[in-house]
Each structure stands twice: as C-alpha cells, then as structure tokens.
Coordinates of C-alpha atoms and ligand atoms in Angstrom, one line a residue:
M1 CA 43.8 -98.0 -71.2
P2 CA 46.6 -96.6 -68.9
A3 CA 48.6 -93.7 -70.4
S4 CA 51.9 -94.7 -72.0
A5 CA 55.2 -93.4 -70.5
S6 CA 55.8 -91.1 -73.5
Q7 CA 52.3 -89.6 -73.1
L8 CA 53.0 -89.0 -69.4
D9 CA 56.4 -87.5 -70.1
L10 CA 54.9 -85.2 -72.7
S11 CA 52.2 -83.9 -70.5
D12 CA 54.5 -83.7 -67.4
P13 CA 54.4 -80.1 -66.1
L14 CA 57.8 -80.6 -64.4
A15 CA 59.5 -82.2 -67.4
H16 CA 61.5 -79.0 -68.3
Y17 CA 63.4 -79.2 -65.0
R18 CA 65.3 -82.2 -66.2
E19 CA 67.5 -80.1 -68.5
Q20 CA 68.6 -78.1 -65.4
F21 CA 70.4 -81.2 -64.0
Y22 CA 73.6 -82.9 -64.8
L23 CA 72.7 -86.6 -65.4
P24 CA 75.8 -88.6 -64.6
G25 CA 77.3 -90.1 -67.7
G26 CA 73.9 -90.4 -69.3
R27 CA 72.9 -93.0 -66.7
I28 CA 69.4 -93.4 -65.5
Y29 CA 69.5 -92.2 -61.9
F30 CA 67.2 -93.6 -59.2
D31 CA 69.4 -92.7 -56.2
G32 CA 68.1 -89.2 -55.4
N33 CA 67.1 -90.4 -51.9
S34 CA 70.8 -90.8 -51.2
L35 CA 72.4 -88.0 -53.2
G36 CA 70.4 -85.7 -55.4
L37 CA 72.0 -84.5 -58.6
L38 CA 73.8 -81.3 -59.3
C39 CA 71.6 -78.6 -61.0
R40 CA 72.9 -75.7 -63.0
A41 CA 71.6 -73.1 -60.4
A42 CA 73.6 -74.8 -57.7
E43 CA 76.7 -74.9 -59.9
R44 CA 76.3 -71.2 -60.8
A45 CA 75.9 -70.2 -57.1
V46 CA 79.0 -72.1 -56.1
L47 CA 81.0 -70.5 -59.0
E48 CA 79.7 -67.1 -58.0
T49 CA 80.8 -67.7 -54.5
L50 CA 84.3 -68.8 -55.6
Q51 CA 84.5 -65.6 -57.6
Q52 CA 83.4 -63.5 -54.6
W53 CA 86.1 -65.2 -52.5
K54 CA 88.6 -64.4 -55.3
E55 CA 87.6 -60.8 -55.6
L56 CA 86.4 -59.8 -52.2
A57 CA 88.3 -62.1 -49.8
I58 CA 87.3 -61.2 -46.2
E59 CA 84.9 -58.6 -47.4
G60 CA 82.7 -61.3 -48.8
W61 CA 81.2 -61.6 -45.4
T62 CA 79.6 -58.2 -45.8
A63 CA 79.9 -57.1 -49.4
A64 CA 79.1 -60.3 -51.3
E65 CA 75.6 -60.5 -52.8
P66 CA 74.0 -62.2 -50.9
D67 CA 76.4 -61.5 -48.0
W68 CA 77.9 -64.5 -46.3
F69 CA 77.2 -63.3 -42.8
H70 CA 73.5 -63.5 -43.3
L71 CA 73.5 -66.4 -45.8
T72 CA 72.3 -68.9 -43.3
E73 CA 69.3 -66.7 -42.4
Q74 CA 68.5 -66.2 -46.1
L75 CA 68.4 -70.0 -46.7
A76 CA 66.5 -70.6 -43.5
A77 CA 63.8 -68.2 -44.7
Q78 CA 63.6 -70.1 -48.0
L79 CA 63.3 -73.4 -46.1
C80 CA 60.6 -71.9 -43.9
R81 CA 58.6 -71.2 -47.1
I82 CA 59.3 -74.7 -48.4
V83 CA 58.1 -76.6 -45.3
C84 CA 55.6 -73.9 -44.2
A85 CA 57.3 -73.0 -41.0
P86 CA 57.0 -69.8 -39.0
D87 CA 59.7 -67.1 -39.6
H88 CA 62.9 -67.7 -37.6
S89 CA 62.0 -71.3 -36.7
I90 CA 64.7 -72.9 -39.0
T91 CA 68.4 -72.8 -39.1
L92 CA 71.3 -74.6 -40.7
T93 CA 74.6 -75.1 -39.1
G94 CA 76.1 -78.7 -39.4
S95 CA 75.1 -82.2 -40.3
T96 CA 71.8 -83.9 -39.5
T97 CA 73.6 -85.8 -36.8
L98 CA 74.9 -82.7 -35.1
H99 CA 71.5 -81.1 -35.4
L100 CA 69.9 -84.0 -33.6
Q101 CA 72.5 -83.7 -30.9
Q102 CA 71.6 -80.0 -30.7
V103 CA 67.9 -80.7 -30.4
L104 CA 68.4 -83.3 -27.7
A105 CA 70.8 -81.0 -25.8
T106 CA 68.4 -78.1 -26.0
L107 CA 65.0 -79.9 -25.4
Y108 CA 65.8 -82.8 -23.1
C109 CA 65.1 -81.8 -19.5
R110 CA 67.2 -83.5 -16.7
D111 CA 64.6 -82.5 -14.1
D112 CA 61.8 -84.5 -15.8
P113 CA 61.4 -87.9 -14.0
R114 CA 60.6 -89.4 -17.4
C115 CA 64.2 -90.2 -18.6
S116 CA 63.6 -92.3 -21.7
I117 CA 63.8 -91.4 -25.4
L118 CA 61.8 -93.3 -27.9
I119 CA 63.0 -94.2 -31.4
D120 CA 61.8 -96.9 -33.8
S121 CA 63.5 -100.2 -34.5
T122 CA 64.1 -99.1 -38.1
A123 CA 65.8 -95.8 -37.1
F124 CA 68.7 -94.6 -39.3
P125 CA 71.9 -95.6 -37.5
T126 CA 73.0 -92.1 -36.9
D127 CA 69.7 -91.2 -35.0
R128 CA 70.2 -94.3 -32.9
Y129 CA 73.8 -93.6 -32.1
A130 CA 73.1 -89.9 -31.4
V131 CA 70.3 -90.7 -29.0
A132 CA 72.4 -93.5 -27.3
G133 CA 75.4 -91.2 -27.0
F134 CA 73.3 -88.3 -25.7
L135 CA 71.8 -90.6 -23.0
R136 CA 75.3 -91.7 -22.0
S137 CA 76.3 -88.1 -21.7
Q138 CA 73.5 -87.6 -19.2
G139 CA 74.8 -90.6 -17.1
L140 CA 71.9 -92.8 -18.4
D141 CA 72.2 -96.3 -19.7
P142 CA 70.8 -96.6 -23.3
S143 CA 70.0 -100.2 -22.8
V144 CA 67.4 -99.0 -20.2
H145 CA 66.4 -95.6 -21.5
L146 CA 66.5 -95.9 -25.2
L147 CA 63.2 -97.4 -26.1
E148 CA 62.3 -98.8 -29.5
V149 CA 58.9 -99.2 -31.2
P150 CA 59.1 -102.5 -33.1
V151 CA 57.8 -103.1 -36.7
D152 CA 55.0 -105.4 -37.5
A153 CA 55.2 -108.7 -39.4
A154 CA 55.3 -106.8 -42.7
G155 CA 58.3 -104.7 -41.5
L156 CA 56.1 -101.6 -41.1
L157 CA 55.6 -99.2 -38.2
Q158 CA 52.1 -99.0 -36.9
E159 CA 50.9 -95.6 -35.6
D160 CA 49.0 -97.3 -32.8
A161 CA 52.1 -99.0 -31.6
I162 CA 54.0 -95.7 -31.6
A163 CA 51.1 -94.0 -29.7
A164 CA 51.1 -96.7 -27.1
A165 CA 54.9 -96.4 -26.7
L166 CA 54.7 -92.7 -26.1
T167 CA 53.3 -93.2 -22.7
Q168 CA 55.9 -95.3 -20.9
G169 CA 58.2 -92.9 -19.1
V170 CA 59.1 -91.3 -22.4
Q171 CA 60.2 -87.7 -22.3
M172 CA 61.3 -87.3 -25.9
A173 CA 60.7 -89.2 -29.2
V174 CA 62.9 -89.1 -32.4
L175 CA 61.1 -90.6 -35.3
P176 CA 61.4 -90.6 -39.1
S177 CA 58.8 -88.9 -41.2
V178 CA 59.6 -91.5 -44.0
V179 CA 61.4 -94.7 -43.0
F180 CA 64.7 -94.8 -44.9
T181 CA 64.5 -98.5 -45.7
T182 CA 60.8 -99.2 -46.6
G183 CA 59.8 -95.7 -47.7
Q184 CA 56.9 -95.8 -45.3
L185 CA 55.4 -92.4 -44.6
L186 CA 54.1 -92.1 -41.1
D187 CA 51.0 -90.3 -40.0
L188 CA 52.9 -87.3 -38.7
Q189 CA 49.8 -85.4 -37.5
A190 CA 48.4 -88.2 -35.5
I191 CA 51.7 -89.1 -33.8
T192 CA 52.6 -85.5 -33.1
S193 CA 49.2 -84.9 -31.5
V194 CA 49.5 -88.0 -29.3
A195 CA 53.0 -86.9 -28.3
A196 CA 51.7 -83.4 -27.4
G197 CA 48.8 -85.0 -25.4
H198 CA 51.4 -86.9 -23.3
D199 CA 53.7 -83.9 -23.1
V200 CA 56.4 -85.8 -25.0
R201 CA 58.8 -83.6 -27.0
I202 CA 58.9 -84.9 -30.5
C203 CA 61.6 -84.5 -33.1
W204 CA 60.9 -85.7 -36.7
D205 CA 63.8 -86.7 -38.8
C206 CA 62.5 -85.5 -42.2
S207 CA 65.5 -86.4 -44.2
H208 CA 63.5 -88.6 -46.5
S209 CA 60.5 -86.2 -46.9
V210 CA 61.7 -82.6 -47.3
G211 CA 61.7 -81.8 -51.0
V212 CA 59.4 -84.7 -52.0
V213 CA 56.6 -84.9 -49.5
P214 CA 54.9 -81.5 -48.6
L215 CA 55.3 -80.6 -45.0
N216 CA 53.4 -78.0 -43.1
L217 CA 55.3 -77.5 -39.9
S218 CA 53.1 -74.6 -38.8
E219 CA 50.1 -77.0 -38.8
L220 CA 52.0 -80.0 -37.6
Q221 CA 53.5 -78.2 -34.6
P222 CA 56.2 -80.7 -33.7
D223 CA 58.8 -79.6 -31.1
A224 CA 61.7 -80.0 -33.5
A225 CA 62.6 -81.4 -36.9
I226 CA 65.9 -82.1 -38.6
W227 CA 66.7 -83.0 -42.2
C228 CA 69.6 -83.3 -44.5
T229 CA 69.6 -81.3 -47.7
Y230 CA 71.6 -83.6 -50.0
K231 CA 68.8 -85.9 -50.9
Y232 CA 65.6 -84.5 -52.5
L233 CA 66.8 -80.9 -52.0
N234 CA 69.9 -81.6 -54.2
G235 CA 72.2 -79.5 -52.0
G236 CA 75.3 -81.6 -52.8
P237 CA 77.4 -84.2 -51.0
G238 CA 77.5 -83.4 -47.3
S239 CA 75.6 -80.2 -47.7
V240 CA 74.6 -78.3 -44.5
A241 CA 71.6 -79.8 -42.9
A242 CA 68.6 -77.9 -41.5
M243 CA 66.7 -77.9 -38.2
Y244 CA 63.4 -76.6 -37.0
L245 CA 62.6 -75.5 -33.5
H246 CA 59.0 -74.8 -32.5
P247 CA 58.5 -71.1 -31.4
R248 CA 57.4 -72.3 -28.0
W249 CA 61.1 -73.2 -27.4
H250 CA 62.6 -70.1 -28.8
D251 CA 63.5 -68.7 -25.4
L252 CA 65.5 -71.8 -24.3
P253 CA 69.3 -71.4 -24.2
P254 CA 71.0 -73.6 -26.9
G255 CA 72.1 -76.9 -25.5
L256 CA 75.2 -76.7 -27.6
A257 CA 76.4 -73.1 -27.9
G258 CA 78.6 -71.3 -30.4
W259 CA 79.3 -67.7 -31.5
F260 CA 77.2 -67.9 -34.7
G261 CA 74.2 -68.5 -32.4
A262 CA 74.6 -65.0 -31.2
D263 CA 72.4 -62.1 -32.0
K264 CA 73.8 -61.0 -35.3
S265 CA 73.7 -57.3 -34.4
R266 CA 76.2 -57.8 -31.6
Q267 CA 78.1 -60.9 -32.5
F268 CA 81.3 -58.9 -33.1
R269 CA 81.2 -57.2 -29.8
M270 CA 82.8 -60.5 -28.7
E271 CA 81.0 -60.5 -25.4
H272 CA 81.8 -63.2 -22.7
E273 CA 78.1 -63.9 -22.3
L274 CA 76.2 -65.3 -25.4
V275 CA 73.3 -63.1 -26.3
P276 CA 71.4 -65.6 -28.4
A277 CA 69.9 -64.8 -31.8
V278 CA 66.1 -64.8 -32.3
G279 CA 64.4 -68.1 -32.8
A280 CA 66.2 -71.2 -34.1
G281 CA 69.1 -69.0 -35.1
R282 CA 70.4 -69.5 -31.6
L283 CA 71.1 -73.1 -32.4
Q284 CA 73.8 -72.2 -34.9
L285 CA 77.3 -73.1 -33.8
G286 CA 80.4 -72.0 -35.8
T287 CA 81.2 -70.1 -38.9
P288 CA 78.8 -71.1 -41.8
H289 CA 80.0 -73.4 -44.5
V290 CA 79.6 -70.8 -47.2
L291 CA 80.4 -72.9 -50.3
S292 CA 78.0 -75.6 -49.2
L293 CA 75.3 -73.1 -48.5
A294 CA 75.9 -71.6 -51.9
A295 CA 75.0 -74.9 -53.7
L296 CA 71.9 -75.2 -51.6
R297 CA 70.9 -71.6 -52.3
G298 CA 70.9 -72.5 -56.0
S299 CA 69.1 -75.8 -55.7
L300 CA 66.4 -74.3 -53.4
Q301 CA 65.5 -71.8 -56.1
L302 CA 64.5 -74.7 -58.3
I303 CA 62.6 -76.5 -55.5
E304 CA 60.6 -73.3 -54.8
A305 CA 59.9 -72.7 -58.5
A306 CA 58.7 -76.3 -59.0
G307 CA 56.7 -76.4 -55.8
V308 CA 56.8 -79.4 -53.5
E309 CA 53.0 -80.1 -54.0
R310 CA 53.6 -80.6 -57.7
M311 CA 56.7 -82.7 -57.1
R312 CA 54.7 -84.9 -54.7
Q313 CA 52.0 -85.5 -57.3
K314 CA 54.6 -86.6 -59.9
S315 CA 56.6 -88.6 -57.3
L316 CA 53.5 -90.6 -56.4
Q317 CA 52.7 -91.2 -60.0
L318 CA 56.3 -92.4 -60.6
T319 CA 56.4 -94.8 -57.7
A320 CA 52.9 -96.1 -58.4
R321 CA 53.9 -96.8 -62.0
L322 CA 57.0 -98.6 -60.9
R323 CA 55.1 -100.8 -58.6
Q324 CA 52.4 -101.5 -61.2
L325 CA 54.9 -102.4 -63.9
L326 CA 56.8 -104.8 -61.6
H327 CA 53.6 -106.4 -60.6
E328 CA 52.3 -106.7 -64.2
H329 CA 55.5 -107.7 -66.0
L330 CA 57.4 -109.6 -63.4
P331 CA 54.7 -111.2 -61.2
D332 CA 56.8 -114.4 -60.5
A333 CA 60.2 -112.8 -60.0
G334 CA 60.1 -113.1 -56.3
F335 CA 59.8 -109.4 -55.4
V336 CA 58.1 -108.3 -52.2
C337 CA 57.2 -104.7 -52.2
A338 CA 58.3 -103.3 -48.8
T339 CA 56.7 -99.9 -49.3
P340 CA 53.0 -99.5 -48.4
E341 CA 50.7 -99.2 -51.4
A342 CA 48.5 -96.3 -50.3
D343 CA 49.6 -92.9 -51.4
H344 CA 49.3 -91.4 -47.9
R345 CA 51.7 -94.1 -46.5
R346 CA 54.4 -93.8 -49.1
G347 CA 57.3 -91.4 -49.3
G348 CA 59.5 -90.7 -52.4
H349 CA 61.0 -94.1 -53.0
L350 CA 59.9 -97.6 -53.7
A351 CA 61.6 -100.4 -51.8
I352 CA 61.5 -104.0 -53.0
R353 CA 62.8 -107.0 -51.3
H354 CA 64.5 -109.8 -53.3
P355 CA 66.9 -112.5 -52.2
L356 CA 69.3 -111.4 -55.0
A357 CA 68.8 -107.6 -54.5
R358 CA 72.5 -107.0 -54.1
Q359 CA 73.4 -108.7 -57.4
L360 CA 70.5 -107.1 -59.1
S361 CA 71.6 -103.7 -58.0
L362 CA 75.1 -104.3 -59.3
M363 CA 73.9 -105.6 -62.6
L364 CA 71.7 -102.6 -63.0
R365 CA 74.6 -100.3 -62.3
S366 CA 76.7 -102.0 -64.8
R367 CA 74.0 -101.4 -67.4
G368 CA 73.6 -97.7 -66.7
F369 CA 70.8 -97.7 -64.1
V370 CA 71.6 -96.4 -60.6
P371 CA 69.3 -97.8 -57.9
D372 CA 70.4 -98.3 -54.4
F373 CA 70.9 -101.4 -52.3
R374 CA 70.5 -101.7 -48.5
E375 CA 71.4 -104.9 -46.6
P376 CA 70.3 -107.6 -46.5
D377 CA 67.8 -107.7 -49.5
L378 CA 66.5 -104.3 -50.2
L379 CA 66.5 -102.5 -53.6
R380 CA 65.5 -98.9 -53.2
I381 CA 64.3 -97.1 -56.3
A382 CA 63.9 -93.3 -56.0
P383 CA 62.7 -91.5 -59.1
S384 CA 63.2 -87.8 -58.5
P385 CA 60.3 -85.7 -59.7
L386 CA 62.6 -83.0 -61.0
Y387 CA 64.7 -85.1 -63.3
S388 CA 63.2 -88.6 -63.6
R389 CA 60.9 -89.5 -66.5
F390 CA 58.1 -92.0 -66.6
S391 CA 59.9 -93.7 -69.4
D392 CA 62.9 -94.2 -67.0
C393 CA 60.6 -96.3 -64.9
D394 CA 59.5 -98.4 -67.8
D395 CA 63.1 -98.9 -69.0
L396 CA 64.2 -99.9 -65.5
V397 CA 61.5 -102.6 -65.2
V398 CA 62.4 -103.9 -68.7
E399 CA 66.1 -104.1 -67.7
I400 CA 65.2 -105.9 -64.5
G401 CA 63.2 -108.4 -66.5
R402 CA 66.2 -108.9 -68.9
I403 CA 68.6 -109.5 -66.0
L404 CA 66.3 -111.9 -64.3
A405 CA 65.7 -113.8 -67.5
A406 CA 69.5 -114.1 -68.2
G407 CA 70.3 -115.2 -64.6
F408 CA 73.0 -113.7 -62.4
E409 CA 76.0 -115.6 -63.6
A410 CA 77.4 -112.5 -65.3
V411 CA 77.8 -110.6 -62.0
D412 CA 81.4 -109.7 -61.7
L413 CA 82.7 -110.8 -58.3
A414 CA 85.2 -108.0 -58.1
Q415 CA 82.3 -105.6 -58.6
S416 CA 80.3 -107.2 -55.9
L417 CA 82.8 -105.9 -53.4
V418 CA 81.8 -102.4 -54.2
T419 CA 78.7 -101.2 -52.4
Ligands
PLP501 C1 67.0 -90.7 -41.9 C2 68.4 -90.1 -42.0 N1 68.8 -89.4 -41.0 C3 70.1 -88.9 -41.0 C4 70.9 -89.2 -42.1 C5 72.3 -88.7 -42.2 O1 72.8 -87.8 -41.3 P1 74.1 -86.9 -41.6 O2 73.6 -86.0 -42.7 O3 74.4 -86.4 -40.3 O4 75.1 -87.9 -42.2 C6 70.4 -89.9 -43.2 C7 71.3 -90.2 -44.3 O5 71.0 -90.9 -45.3 C8 69.1 -90.4 -43.1 O6 68.6 -91.2 -44.1

C-alpha cells in the first residue's frame, strides 16, 4: 500500500522549511523552475542591506557586515560548496546570458581550425542567441557554424547522438544539464568525458539543475558552467547569475574585461593594465548588484542548511508521485509525459504534453494552482522540495481531473491572452 500524502508530509525531513517561505496568496505553487519563492532569510538580508545603505552610505563597501566589496567572493565560496567546485572557480557578475557570452569570449580560440559551436535543438533561446551572436562577432556565419544535436522521436536528447556530434569540427559545446522543456537530465559525466576526449571545450547551462540536482563540478571537470539563481536557488527575480570556470583556464585573460575582475588588493590603484583576480573572479565585470546579491545570500543559507542531496531525494519523490497519480487517476485524459521516467534522467520538474495544456494551465491558475505553460502544448509542474508538499501534488491532480471532467468552456478568453 503506497504511503498517503499526509503520511509523507508528516515524515518529510524538509517539511519545516516551508514556513520559511512566502506562499503567494495561499496559492499552491508549482513554478519554482521559473521563479523560486521569497524566503524570510532573503528578505532579512535585503532589509539589512537597505539599512546598511541608509546608515553607512559609501562606507558600506568596506564597513558593512559582510562588506559589499567582497560580497561576490563570499557568495561564490558558498556556491562552490553547493556545487562541490574548487575554491575560486565560481563568480557572479551579471545574467546567465552575459555569463555565457563571457565564457565564449574567454574560451573560444580563433586559432583553432575547428570553428563550430554545438548546441542542442531544444536549447533555451538565450543560449542559442548568445552563441549565434558570438559567432557573428567572430565573422562566422551561424547557419554554418552553429551546429545542433536533434532530439529523438520522443523529443528527448540521446547521449550517443551528442557524443557523435562532438567530433565534427566542433571546438565548443553549450548544453543544458536539464532540458528546460522536457525536464530531461543528461548524463553530464559521459558527455563531459567524450568532450574532453575530443578536446572540445564544454559549457553546461545548469540553470535547471543547481539547487535541485546535486552537482559535483570537481568530479565532473567541465570547462565552464553557467546558471541562473532565481529558480531553485530562490535568489529573486533577475538575481545575479553564477558561472564556473575550470582551474585549468584560470590563467586566461577574461574575454570580456571590467574593473571588478581586477585583483581586489589593487583594484583601487586604478591602473591602466588590468591585473586580473585569482580564478574565476577575473570574469567579473562591473560593480556588483549588492541588493540582488543580498537576497541570494539569504536564500543560499537555506539551501546549504537543507542540503541539495536531501532536496533531490524529495524532488524525485514529488515528481514520481505526480506522474503516478496522473497515470492512475487520469489514464484516458490524453496526457503524454514528456519527462523521462528513470530517476537518473529526470531533473526537478515534470512536463506533460496535452493539446489543451494552455487552457488547462489558465484554469489551474484561476483555481489557485500555479503551474507553467510552454508553447505549444507543454504543462510544466515543478514542485520545489523546500516548500511543496506531497499533498499539493495530490490536490493538483484532483483539480486537473475536475477541470477535465467539467470541460474547458469556462476558460475566460480575456485571461487566455495572459501568458
Ligand atoms: C536554460 C536557461 N538558460 C538561461 C536562462 C535565462 O537566462 P537569463 O538569466 O540571462 O535571462 C533560462 C531562463 O529560464 C534558462 O531556463
């Protein structure tokens, strides 16, 4: 007899984290893979920083606790612990998009006769645009040099196909750890090893894995990784992203340079020549976004305390339960699960295809559930291990059943214009 949702909630070792979060208007939130919720620690840290600004003004850069001048380094060290990366191999300076541009500008080598950059056909648009734009900036035609690994008939990426594509004149690859649509988790180790074997520099976009799937970058040894911090890390809307650079590249000059990439001990000498900081710190650009970093500082405390391994265990249980409930209770509803079933191939969200996914998503929102819809027919459901309950999954499936049973006539057309 499978455990009931209330039994699972009662025995959940992470259950107490829920009260640390602001749940929007009592709604049941399944959109943490787009924007994680605000936690009290993040709120406190932002309010503290505002107070510091009020009281210390310019002196906040040195006298605030922690001081703003080294805040990036403090958070980078926290992230190194969270993704098991060597010291000084992570920094935070701008958006994920900007970080990808930085990685490309730093690692791409114009002297290499292999000019192409590999992505996948499901790549998040910004990754595709960034790579295409970068190739153009190098005088190269993206229609020739931006290569794409296609998906298979089930819409999934196959590691073999990626491995095969890594050989054809490819110098760099930018791939997602977890595919933003289907939630497919790739075999990062296998692909990174193949890339290394072909001397292809690989950058993982880990936006959909950091904070929900444990990563060990020291073991994985990719050349670079980028990720946003507003999803499972709950850093807040548009919070400063992170990037990892393998120590083997720490002596390279930054492709994009700025004064906050300087060695901190001499930054204020205002020298004409940039003397870069140690490690990935040299990839920083301008003045840190202190308020944004403050929120992240608060939220990372919770992530470290909860532990990503434990979060992963619960996340897998939640998505497995959702899948099972949909299968058992709505077998004829026309859903196709786009997310692979095996635990080791699944990230933090469950994606289901349905011809009326858009209307379903709107109906759910109007009834207090917040899933997420992606064109043309994908409903993404992301239970977050820090604030979602097993009973939320049960309630969601019951609500989906009710909506399907009632039909879609009630969908307000005006609402359907809102995405
Ligand atoms: C895989 C992936 N990469 C990048 C981004 C966003 O990049 P940025 O933070 O620069 O907007 C997202 C946003 O959802 C994403 O899912």
